[in-house]
C-alpha positions as a printed Julia matrix, in Angstrom:
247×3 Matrix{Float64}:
  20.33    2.94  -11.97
  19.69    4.0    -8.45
  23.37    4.88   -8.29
  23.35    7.47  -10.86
  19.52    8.27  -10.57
  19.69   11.12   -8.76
  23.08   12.81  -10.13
  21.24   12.78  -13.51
  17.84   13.61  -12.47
  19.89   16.89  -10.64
  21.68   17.76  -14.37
  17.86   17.41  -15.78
  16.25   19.36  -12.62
  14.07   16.35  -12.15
  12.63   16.6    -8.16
  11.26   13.88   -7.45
  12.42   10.17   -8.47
  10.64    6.56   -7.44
  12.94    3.78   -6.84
  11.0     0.58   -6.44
  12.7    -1.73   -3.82
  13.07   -4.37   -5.86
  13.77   -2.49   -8.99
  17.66   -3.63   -9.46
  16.03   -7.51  -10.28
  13.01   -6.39  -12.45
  14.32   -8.41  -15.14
  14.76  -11.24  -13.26
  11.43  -11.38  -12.15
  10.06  -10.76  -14.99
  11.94  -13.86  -16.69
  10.51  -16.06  -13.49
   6.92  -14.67  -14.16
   6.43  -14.94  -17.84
   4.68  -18.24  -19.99
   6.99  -20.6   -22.09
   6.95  -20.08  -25.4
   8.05  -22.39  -28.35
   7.84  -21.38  -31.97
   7.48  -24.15  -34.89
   7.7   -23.34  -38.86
   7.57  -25.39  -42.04
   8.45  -23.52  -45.03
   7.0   -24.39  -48.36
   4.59  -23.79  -51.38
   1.22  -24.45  -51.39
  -2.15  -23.11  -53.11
  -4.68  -22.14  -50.77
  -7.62  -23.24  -53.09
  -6.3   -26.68  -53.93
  -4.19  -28.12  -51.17
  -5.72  -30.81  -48.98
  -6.87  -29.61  -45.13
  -5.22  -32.78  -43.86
  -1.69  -31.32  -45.08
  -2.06  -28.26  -42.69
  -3.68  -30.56  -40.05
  -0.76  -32.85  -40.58
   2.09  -30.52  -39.87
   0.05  -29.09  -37.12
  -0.21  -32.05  -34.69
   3.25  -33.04  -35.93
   4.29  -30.01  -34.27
   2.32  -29.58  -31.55
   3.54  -32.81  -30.44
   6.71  -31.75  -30.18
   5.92  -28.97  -28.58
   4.14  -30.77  -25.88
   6.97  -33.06  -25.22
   9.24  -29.76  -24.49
   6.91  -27.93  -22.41
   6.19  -31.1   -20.27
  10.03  -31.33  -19.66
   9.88  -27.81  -18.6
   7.14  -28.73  -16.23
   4.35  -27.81  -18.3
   1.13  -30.04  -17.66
  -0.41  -30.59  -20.71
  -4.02  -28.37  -19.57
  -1.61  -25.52  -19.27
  -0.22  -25.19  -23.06
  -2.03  -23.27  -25.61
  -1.66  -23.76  -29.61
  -2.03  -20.52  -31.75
  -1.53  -22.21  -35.1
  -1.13  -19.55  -38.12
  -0.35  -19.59  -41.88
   2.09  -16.86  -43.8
  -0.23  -16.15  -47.14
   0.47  -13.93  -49.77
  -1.39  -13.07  -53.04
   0.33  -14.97  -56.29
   3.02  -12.76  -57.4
   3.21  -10.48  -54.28
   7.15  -10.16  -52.48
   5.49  -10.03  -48.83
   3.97  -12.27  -47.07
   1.36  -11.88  -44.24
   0.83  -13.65  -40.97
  -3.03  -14.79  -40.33
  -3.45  -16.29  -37.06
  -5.89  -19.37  -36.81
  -7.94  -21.02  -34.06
  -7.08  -23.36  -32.33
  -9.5   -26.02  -33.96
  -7.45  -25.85  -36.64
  -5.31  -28.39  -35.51
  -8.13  -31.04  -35.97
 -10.34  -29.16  -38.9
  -8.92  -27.02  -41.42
 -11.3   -23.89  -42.23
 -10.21  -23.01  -45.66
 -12.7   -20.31  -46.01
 -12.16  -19.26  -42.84
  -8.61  -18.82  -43.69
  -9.13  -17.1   -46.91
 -11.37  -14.63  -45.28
  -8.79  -13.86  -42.5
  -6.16  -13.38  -44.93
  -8.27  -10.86  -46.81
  -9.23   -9.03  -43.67
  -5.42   -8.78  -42.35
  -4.33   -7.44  -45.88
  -7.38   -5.01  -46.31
  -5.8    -4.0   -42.8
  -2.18   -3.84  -44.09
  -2.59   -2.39  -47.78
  -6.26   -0.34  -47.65
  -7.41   -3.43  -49.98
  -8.36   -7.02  -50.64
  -9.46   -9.25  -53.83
 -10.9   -12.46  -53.75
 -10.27  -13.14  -57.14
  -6.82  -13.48  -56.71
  -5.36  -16.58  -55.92
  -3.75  -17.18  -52.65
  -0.23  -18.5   -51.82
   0.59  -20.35  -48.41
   4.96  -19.99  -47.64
   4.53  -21.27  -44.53
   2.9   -23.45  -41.85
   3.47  -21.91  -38.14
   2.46  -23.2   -34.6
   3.0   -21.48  -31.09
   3.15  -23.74  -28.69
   2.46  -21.48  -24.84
   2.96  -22.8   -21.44
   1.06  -21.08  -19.26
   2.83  -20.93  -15.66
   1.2   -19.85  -12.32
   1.85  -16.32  -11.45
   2.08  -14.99   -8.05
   0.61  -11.56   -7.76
   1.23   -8.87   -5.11
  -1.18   -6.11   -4.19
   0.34   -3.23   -5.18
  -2.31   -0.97   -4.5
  -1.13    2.06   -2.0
  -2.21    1.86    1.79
  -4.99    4.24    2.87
  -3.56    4.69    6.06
  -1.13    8.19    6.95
   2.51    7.36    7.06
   4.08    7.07   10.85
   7.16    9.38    9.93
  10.39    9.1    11.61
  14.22    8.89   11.34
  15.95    5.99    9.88
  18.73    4.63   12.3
  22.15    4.92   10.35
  24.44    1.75   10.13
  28.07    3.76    9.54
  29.0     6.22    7.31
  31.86    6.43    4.37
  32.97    9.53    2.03
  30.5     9.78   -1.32
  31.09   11.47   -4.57
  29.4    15.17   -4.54
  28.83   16.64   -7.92
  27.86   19.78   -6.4
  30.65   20.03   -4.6
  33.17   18.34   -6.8
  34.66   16.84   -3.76
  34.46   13.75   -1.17
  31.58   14.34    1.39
  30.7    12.04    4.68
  27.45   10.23    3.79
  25.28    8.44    6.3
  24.91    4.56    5.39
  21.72    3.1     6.07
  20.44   -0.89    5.89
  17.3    -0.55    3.14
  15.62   -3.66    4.15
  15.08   -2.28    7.59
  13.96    0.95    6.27
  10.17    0.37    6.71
   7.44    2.76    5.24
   7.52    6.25    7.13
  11.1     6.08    7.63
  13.36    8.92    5.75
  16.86    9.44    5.3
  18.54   13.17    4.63
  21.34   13.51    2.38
  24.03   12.94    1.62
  23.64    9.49    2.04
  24.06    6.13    1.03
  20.79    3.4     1.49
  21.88   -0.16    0.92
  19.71   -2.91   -0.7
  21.16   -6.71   -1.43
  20.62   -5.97   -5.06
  21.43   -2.25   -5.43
  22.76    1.23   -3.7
  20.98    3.99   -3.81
  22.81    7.04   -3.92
  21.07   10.0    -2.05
  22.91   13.19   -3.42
  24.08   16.35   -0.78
  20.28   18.1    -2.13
  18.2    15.23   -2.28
  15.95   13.52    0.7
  14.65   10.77    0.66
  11.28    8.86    2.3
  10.02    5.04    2.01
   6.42    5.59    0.67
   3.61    3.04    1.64
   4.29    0.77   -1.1
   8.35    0.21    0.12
   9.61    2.47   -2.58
  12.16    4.51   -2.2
  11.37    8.27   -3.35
  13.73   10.72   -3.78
  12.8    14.49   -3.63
  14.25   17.48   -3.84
  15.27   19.47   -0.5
  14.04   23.01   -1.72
  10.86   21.47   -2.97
  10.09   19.24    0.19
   6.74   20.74    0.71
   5.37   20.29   -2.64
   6.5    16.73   -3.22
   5.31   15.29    0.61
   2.44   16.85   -0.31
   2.16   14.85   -3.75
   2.81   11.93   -1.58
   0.11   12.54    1.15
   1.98   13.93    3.83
């Protein structure tokens, strides 16, 4: 992305552009940050006004004891998992089949009414409509089983304080791509992790990351803000965006 960021944002006279510095691994964190999840499902046929509570209850715990067993081999303590058990109901003789989530408590005590009721709510929702006079099918019995992890969070929040502008000290330089020009054009290379809020960097150049390059095209400047991003702005409009970024 932040190799081709600004050569597009240039075709689509975009001025200004944001590159996070740890944008490139995004995804990555993400995957680190986010709760386990496991998904259980027994398929079947059963009347919602005749079957037994204990058959729901049943499959429930069946499941969400396998679902413990997982998580706690993925280093999930057992106060950190959630259960969100749910039921797919239809009305007798309907193709589709809706998906009413259930309490928790519903793993020791079935509500049947309680069930019923959020069926009818979820398809009044769904279709404009609800009967109670129609019987109700269950297809099938579902669990989520979530492990909640601990998440580190960073303040993210901008710094009050004015920006201490100055030069970025360049680390070499090597021949870029210039669309303008259509040619090869010496860029300055610079060493991103150095490149501490308040330092800026004129283009062409090249700023280098250990999970990206961004490419700063021959019209382009660019400035770390006070969070560490990277922004990008146009040359011809450097008034108007240093003064969108407080400068």
């Amino acid at each position: 992305g932040p190799v081709h960021a600004a050569a597009i944002a240039r075709e689509l006279d975009i001025p200004l552009l944001v590159v996070p510095r740890e944008s490139a691994i995004f995804c990555a964190a993400g995957m680190l940050m986010c709760d386990f999840k496991h998904d259980y499902v027994q398929s079947g046929r059963w009347d919602l006004g005749e079957v037994n509570g204990a058959t729901f209850t049943d499959i429930w715990r069946d499941m969400a004891a396998r679902a413990e067993e997982t998580l706690r081999g993925e280093g999930i303590p057992a106060e950190r998992i959630e259960y969100v058990p749910s039921l797919d109901m239809r009305y007798r003789g309907q193709w589709f089949e809706l998906n009413v989530p259930l309490t928790a408590e519903s793993l020791r005590t079935f509500d049947r009414d309680g069930a019923a009721k959020g069926f009818h709510q979820v398809h009044d929702v769904q279709f404009g409509y609800h009967t109670t006079d129609m019987p109700i099918d269950v297809l099938n019995v579902r669990l989520a089983a979530i492990g909640k992890v601990e998440h580190a969070r960073s303040d993210t929040s901008p710094t009050v304080h004015a920006l201490d502008l100055a030069d970025a000290a360049p680390t070499g330089e090597r021949d870029i791509w210039s669309p303008s020009k259509r040619a090869m054009v010496p860029a300055k290379v610079y060493d991103g992790a150095g490149m501490t809020p308040g330092r800026q960097a004129a283009g062409p150049c090249v700023i280098e990351l250990g999970t990206t390059s961004i490419v700063v095209l021959d019209d382009y400047d660019a400035i770390v803000d006070q969070n560490g991003s990277f922004v990008l702005y146009l040359r011809t409009r450097a008034d108007e965006m240093r003064a969108r970024l407080g400068l």
